[in-house]
Short mmCIF file of C-alpha atoms in Angstrom, two decimals:
data_model
loop_
_atom_site.label_atom_id
_atom_site.label_comp_id
_atom_site.label_asym_id
_atom_site.label_seq_id
_atom_site.Cartn_x
_atom_site.Cartn_y
_atom_site.Cartn_z
CA MET A 1014 97.77 -41.87 -44.82
CA GLY A 1015 96.27 -38.47 -43.89
CA ARG A 1016 94.72 -37.88 -40.51
CA LYS A 1017 91.19 -37.69 -41.93
CA SER A 1018 91.60 -40.92 -43.89
CA LEU A 1019 93.07 -42.59 -40.85
CA ALA A 1020 90.11 -41.57 -38.72
CA LEU A 1021 87.59 -42.79 -41.29
CA SER A 1022 89.39 -46.08 -41.70
CA ALA A 1023 89.40 -46.48 -37.95
CA ALA A 1024 85.66 -45.81 -37.86
CA ALA A 1025 85.03 -48.63 -40.28
CA LEU A 1026 86.76 -51.05 -37.99
CA LEU A 1027 84.63 -50.35 -34.93
CA LEU A 1028 81.74 -52.60 -35.87
CA LEU A 1029 83.20 -54.59 -38.71
CA GLY A 1030 86.60 -55.75 -37.58
CA THR A 1031 87.63 -58.91 -39.37
CA SER A 1032 90.04 -60.13 -36.74
CA THR A 1033 89.65 -61.13 -33.12
CA SER A 1034 93.19 -60.18 -32.24
CA ASN A 1035 93.98 -57.34 -29.86
CA PRO A 1036 93.78 -54.11 -31.82
CA THR A 1037 96.75 -52.69 -29.99
CA SER A 1038 98.98 -55.70 -30.60
CA THR A 1039 101.94 -55.46 -32.93
CA SER A 1040 102.35 -57.30 -36.21
CA ASN A 1041 104.81 -60.07 -36.78
CA PRO A 1042 107.63 -58.62 -38.91
CA ASN A 1043 108.59 -62.10 -40.09
CA ASP A 1044 105.27 -62.80 -41.80
CA SER A 1045 105.70 -62.69 -45.56
CA GLY A 1046 103.46 -60.05 -47.10
CA SER A 1047 101.98 -59.35 -43.66
CA SER A 1048 99.96 -56.21 -43.20
CA GLY A 1049 99.55 -56.12 -39.46
CA SER A 1050 96.24 -56.56 -37.68
CA TYR A 1051 93.63 -55.63 -40.29
CA GLY A 1052 95.33 -54.55 -43.51
CA SER A 1053 95.98 -56.58 -46.66
CA GLY A 1054 99.12 -56.76 -48.76
CA GLY A 1055 100.96 -54.55 -46.31
CA SER A 1056 98.94 -51.41 -47.04
CA GLY A 1057 96.13 -51.70 -44.48
CA PHE A 1058 95.56 -49.82 -41.26
CA GLY A 1059 97.25 -52.36 -39.02
CA GLY A 1060 100.71 -52.38 -40.54
CA THR A 1061 103.18 -51.23 -43.15
CA GLY A 1062 104.75 -54.43 -44.46
CA SER A 1063 105.28 -54.62 -48.20
CA ALA A 1064 103.89 -57.24 -50.54
CA ASP A 1065 107.25 -59.00 -50.78
CA GLY A 1066 107.32 -59.52 -47.02
CA LYS A 1067 110.25 -57.18 -46.41
CA GLY A 1068 108.22 -54.57 -44.56
CA GLY A 1069 108.17 -54.55 -40.80
CA GLY A 1070 104.44 -54.03 -40.17
CA GLY A 1071 105.47 -51.67 -37.43
CA ALA A 1072 102.29 -49.56 -37.39
CA GLY A 1073 100.25 -52.31 -35.83
CA ASN A 1074 100.94 -50.94 -32.36
CA PHE A 1075 99.07 -47.69 -33.06
CA ASN A 1076 96.36 -47.23 -30.43
CA TYR A 1077 93.54 -45.94 -32.63
CA GLN A 1078 91.12 -46.05 -29.69
CA VAL A 1079 92.32 -42.57 -28.78
CA LEU A 1080 90.87 -41.14 -31.99
CA PRO A 1081 87.79 -38.93 -31.41
CA ILE A 1082 85.81 -40.84 -34.07
CA PHE A 1083 86.23 -44.08 -32.13
CA GLN A 1084 85.25 -42.50 -28.86
CA LYS A 1085 82.14 -41.00 -30.47
CA MET A 1086 81.17 -44.28 -32.12
CA ASN A 1087 81.55 -46.11 -28.83
CA ARG A 1088 79.17 -43.68 -27.15
CA VAL A 1089 76.66 -43.88 -29.99
CA THR A 1090 76.85 -47.69 -30.05
CA ILE A 1091 76.09 -47.86 -26.34
CA ALA A 1092 73.23 -45.39 -26.70
CA HIS A 1093 71.80 -47.38 -29.62
CA ALA A 1094 71.90 -50.63 -27.64
CA VAL A 1095 70.37 -49.13 -24.50
CA LEU A 1096 67.54 -47.35 -26.36
CA ALA A 1097 66.61 -50.39 -28.44
CA ALA A 1098 66.69 -52.68 -25.40
CA LEU A 1099 64.50 -50.31 -23.40
CA ALA A 1100 61.97 -50.19 -26.23
CA TRP A 1101 61.69 -53.93 -26.97
CA VAL A 1102 62.57 -55.58 -23.68
CA VAL A 1103 60.84 -53.13 -21.32
CA PHE A 1104 58.34 -50.62 -22.71
CA PHE A 1105 56.59 -52.50 -25.53
CA PRO A 1106 56.10 -55.78 -23.58
CA LEU A 1107 55.10 -53.85 -20.46
CA GLY A 1108 52.42 -52.00 -22.41
CA GLY A 1109 51.05 -55.32 -23.66
CA ILE A 1110 51.08 -56.78 -20.14
CA ILE A 1111 49.36 -53.99 -18.22
CA ILE A 1112 46.35 -53.86 -20.53
CA ARG A 1113 45.75 -57.57 -19.82
CA VAL A 1114 46.37 -57.52 -16.08
CA PHE A 1115 45.15 -54.24 -14.59
CA HIS A 1116 41.63 -52.85 -14.42
CA PHE A 1117 41.18 -49.11 -14.01
CA ARG A 1118 39.64 -46.16 -15.77
CA HIS A 1119 41.49 -44.86 -18.84
CA LEU A 1120 43.66 -47.99 -18.98
CA VAL A 1121 43.45 -47.93 -22.78
CA TRP A 1122 45.07 -44.50 -22.87
CA VAL A 1123 47.76 -45.51 -20.39
CA HIS A 1124 48.54 -48.41 -22.70
CA ALA A 1125 48.64 -46.08 -25.70
CA ALA A 1126 50.90 -43.57 -23.93
CA LEU A 1127 53.37 -46.26 -22.90
CA GLN A 1128 53.48 -47.69 -26.41
CA MET A 1129 54.04 -44.25 -27.91
CA LEU A 1130 56.89 -43.68 -25.46
CA ALA A 1131 58.40 -46.95 -26.65
CA TYR A 1132 57.89 -45.82 -30.26
CA VAL A 1133 59.79 -42.58 -29.62
CA VAL A 1134 62.62 -44.41 -27.84
CA PHE A 1135 62.94 -46.92 -30.67
CA THR A 1136 62.91 -44.10 -33.24
CA ALA A 1137 65.93 -42.62 -31.47
CA ALA A 1138 67.58 -46.05 -31.52
CA VAL A 1139 66.97 -46.31 -35.27
CA GLY A 1140 68.47 -42.86 -35.78
CA THR A 1141 71.68 -43.79 -33.95
CA GLY A 1142 71.82 -47.09 -35.83
CA ILE A 1143 71.56 -45.34 -39.20
CA TRP A 1144 74.35 -42.96 -38.20
CA LEU A 1145 76.58 -45.89 -37.26
CA ALA A 1146 75.83 -47.65 -40.54
CA GLN A 1147 76.76 -44.52 -42.49
CA GLN A 1148 80.18 -44.47 -40.85
CA VAL A 1149 80.87 -48.01 -42.01
CA GLU A 1150 79.09 -48.59 -45.31
CA GLN A 1151 81.69 -46.78 -47.43
CA TYR A 1152 84.19 -49.46 -46.44
CA GLU A 1153 82.02 -52.50 -45.81
CA ASP A 1154 78.56 -53.62 -46.90
CA ILE A 1155 76.84 -53.37 -43.54
CA TRP A 1156 73.51 -54.36 -45.12
CA LYS A 1157 74.71 -57.93 -45.57
CA ASP A 1158 74.22 -58.34 -41.85
CA PRO A 1159 70.61 -59.15 -40.81
CA HIS A 1160 70.57 -56.83 -37.79
CA PRO A 1161 70.16 -53.46 -39.58
CA VAL A 1162 67.84 -54.95 -42.21
CA ILE A 1163 65.48 -56.47 -39.63
CA GLY A 1164 65.65 -53.28 -37.59
CA LEU A 1165 64.43 -51.15 -40.49
CA VAL A 1166 61.70 -53.66 -41.39
CA ILE A 1167 60.46 -53.55 -37.80
CA PHE A 1168 60.56 -49.75 -37.82
CA GLY A 1169 58.54 -49.63 -41.02
CA LEU A 1170 55.88 -52.02 -39.77
CA LEU A 1171 55.70 -50.27 -36.42
CA PHE A 1172 54.34 -47.17 -38.15
CA PHE A 1173 51.02 -48.97 -38.74
CA GLN A 1174 50.59 -50.20 -35.17
CA PRO A 1175 49.15 -47.02 -33.58
CA ILE A 1176 47.00 -46.48 -36.69
CA LEU A 1177 45.45 -49.94 -36.31
CA GLY A 1178 44.84 -49.27 -32.63
CA LEU A 1179 43.10 -45.97 -33.34
CA ILE A 1180 40.90 -47.56 -36.03
CA HIS A 1181 39.82 -50.26 -33.57
CA HIS A 1182 39.08 -47.63 -30.92
CA HIS A 1183 37.04 -45.54 -33.36
CA ILE A 1184 34.99 -48.53 -34.53
CA PHE A 1185 34.24 -49.58 -30.97
CA LYS A 1186 33.16 -46.08 -29.95
CA SER A 1187 31.03 -45.45 -33.03
CA ARG A 1188 29.45 -48.89 -33.49
CA GLY A 1189 29.82 -50.56 -30.11
CA VAL A 1190 31.09 -53.76 -31.70
CA GLY A 1191 30.99 -56.54 -29.10
CA ARG A 1192 33.59 -58.76 -30.73
CA ARG A 1193 37.04 -58.46 -32.23
CA THR A 1194 37.21 -56.82 -35.62
CA VAL A 1195 39.81 -57.46 -38.28
CA TRP A 1196 41.49 -54.23 -37.16
CA ALA A 1197 41.74 -55.51 -33.60
CA TYR A 1198 43.25 -58.80 -34.75
CA ALA A 1199 45.76 -56.93 -36.93
CA HIS A 1200 46.72 -54.62 -34.05
CA VAL A 1201 47.13 -57.45 -31.55
CA TRP A 1202 49.07 -59.86 -33.74
CA LEU A 1203 51.30 -57.26 -35.36
CA GLY A 1204 52.27 -56.12 -31.87
CA ARG A 1205 53.08 -59.66 -30.75
CA ILE A 1206 55.16 -60.35 -33.85
CA LEU A 1207 57.09 -57.08 -33.60
CA ILE A 1208 57.90 -57.57 -29.92
CA THR A 1209 59.28 -61.03 -30.65
CA LEU A 1210 61.30 -59.82 -33.64
CA GLY A 1211 62.57 -56.80 -31.73
CA ILE A 1212 63.89 -58.96 -28.90
CA ILE A 1213 65.55 -61.38 -31.33
CA ASN A 1214 67.10 -58.52 -33.29
CA GLY A 1215 68.65 -57.18 -30.11
CA GLY A 1216 70.60 -60.41 -29.81
CA LEU A 1217 71.70 -60.11 -33.44
CA GLY A 1218 72.90 -56.59 -32.69
CA LEU A 1219 75.09 -57.83 -29.86
CA GLU A 1220 76.50 -60.46 -32.19
CA LEU A 1221 77.35 -57.75 -34.71
CA ALA A 1222 78.98 -55.60 -32.03
CA GLY A 1223 81.05 -58.61 -30.98
CA LYS A 1224 82.79 -58.57 -34.37
CA SER A 1225 84.33 -55.21 -33.57
CA PRO A 1226 88.06 -55.18 -32.70
CA MET A 1227 87.19 -52.61 -30.05
CA GLN A 1228 85.18 -55.15 -28.06
CA SER A 1229 86.76 -57.89 -26.00
CA LYS A 1230 85.28 -61.38 -26.10
CA SER A 1231 84.60 -61.33 -22.36
CA THR A 1232 82.72 -58.03 -22.50
CA THR A 1233 80.63 -59.16 -25.46
CA ARG A 1234 79.87 -62.48 -23.81
CA GLN A 1235 78.74 -60.81 -20.59
CA ALA A 1236 76.46 -58.45 -22.53
CA GLU A 1237 74.95 -61.33 -24.50
CA ILE A 1238 74.26 -63.34 -21.34
CA GLY A 1239 72.76 -60.39 -19.48
CA TYR A 1240 70.56 -59.37 -22.39
CA GLY A 1241 69.53 -62.95 -23.11
CA VAL A 1242 68.42 -63.63 -19.54
CA VAL A 1243 66.42 -60.39 -19.10
CA ALA A 1244 64.89 -60.52 -22.58
CA ALA A 1245 63.91 -64.17 -22.26
CA LEU A 1246 62.26 -63.61 -18.87
CA MET A 1247 60.29 -60.61 -20.11
CA TRP A 1248 59.21 -62.40 -23.28
CA MET A 1249 58.05 -65.47 -21.31
CA LEU A 1250 56.10 -63.25 -18.91
CA TYR A 1251 54.52 -61.48 -21.87
CA VAL A 1252 53.49 -64.77 -23.50
CA LEU A 1253 52.15 -66.20 -20.24
CA VAL A 1254 49.96 -63.13 -19.73
CA ILE A 1255 48.64 -63.50 -23.28
CA PHE A 1256 47.65 -67.13 -22.67
CA TRP A 1257 46.14 -66.27 -19.29
CA SER A 1258 44.03 -63.47 -20.75
CA GLU A 1259 42.91 -65.52 -23.76
CA LEU A 1260 41.87 -68.59 -21.77
CA PRO A 1261 38.35 -67.40 -20.84
CA ARG A 1262 37.75 -66.41 -24.46
CA ARG A 1263 38.84 -69.81 -25.72
CA THR A 1264 37.03 -71.94 -23.17
CA LYS A 1265 33.90 -69.73 -22.99
CA GLN A 1266 33.48 -70.80 -19.40
CA SER A 1267 32.60 -68.77 -16.34
CA SER A 1268 35.58 -67.95 -14.11
CA ARG A 1269 36.49 -65.57 -11.33
CA ARG A 1270 38.32 -63.26 -13.68
CA PRO A 1271 35.32 -62.42 -15.93
CA GLN A 1272 33.14 -62.06 -12.84
CA MET A 1273 35.59 -59.49 -11.49
CA TRP A 1274 35.42 -57.66 -14.81
CA VAL A 1275 31.62 -57.37 -14.53
CA ARG A 1276 32.11 -55.26 -11.41
CA THR A 1277 34.51 -52.98 -13.29
CA PHE A 1278 31.87 -52.23 -15.92
CA GLU A 1279 30.01 -50.16 -13.37
CA ARG A 1280 33.10 -47.98 -12.81
CA ASP A 1281 34.68 -47.95 -16.23
CA GLY A 1282 31.67 -48.10 -18.55
CA ASP A 1283 32.64 -49.42 -21.96
CA ALA A 1284 36.40 -49.14 -21.39
CA ARG A 1285 36.75 -52.69 -20.09
CA LYS A 1286 34.60 -54.07 -22.90
CA GLU A 1287 36.88 -52.40 -25.42
CA ILE A 1288 39.95 -53.94 -23.77
CA ASP A 1289 38.28 -57.36 -23.84
CA ASN A 1290 38.06 -57.03 -27.61
CA LEU A 1291 41.78 -56.45 -27.99
#
């Protein structure tokens, strides 16, 4: 096998390894028709045994982790995971929280800026994910896994989120609507759905990465636990803030929180009223 073919074959194994064995372990020369770690019929990357079982499978001890393509894919995989986690576990939920909790002038635009930052970060995550998929799809159908499919669906729907927000803002400024419009409902609920899907898809991504022969079970398990704890805490905080902010609207009763908002009208003009309609 030529060096280029070897490198490309190695790239395909990074995320789609079909064995949990150690990638640097040697094959058993006594296995009939054995191909080593990942090959089939003796012709695969992990060994050289022949179909009649007489081959030795001696290439299974090749340390393909030293190949530049593997090192690059490892770096890109880490960057993809970090960027996507920052977008969906930190920036997007934080933007939804601050607009419900804090009261200051230009809060709407702070919210918008934070969400656009998250959008840019997630766009970079999608770009790295597409690059990774391109390295693998010529050997394996990566699109059978739900992680990349859900990721692209989220990315497509996310395009409409700032547009819906701007439409709501324009309607409020031009008409002074004192209640939620259909555009506001679409903006709010699309955001809530996407944040939930984004967090879930991050877990699916870790599950996909765990199938790689380059990743140890212990490392994958630690990453899944760490991500699960942080993501769950942020999501619960996000949901609690939503319920807390919606309670006065649902009960239509006087409370300290609306009374505090009345005082902010004097400073912030219509800004607080617009936020109340989100």
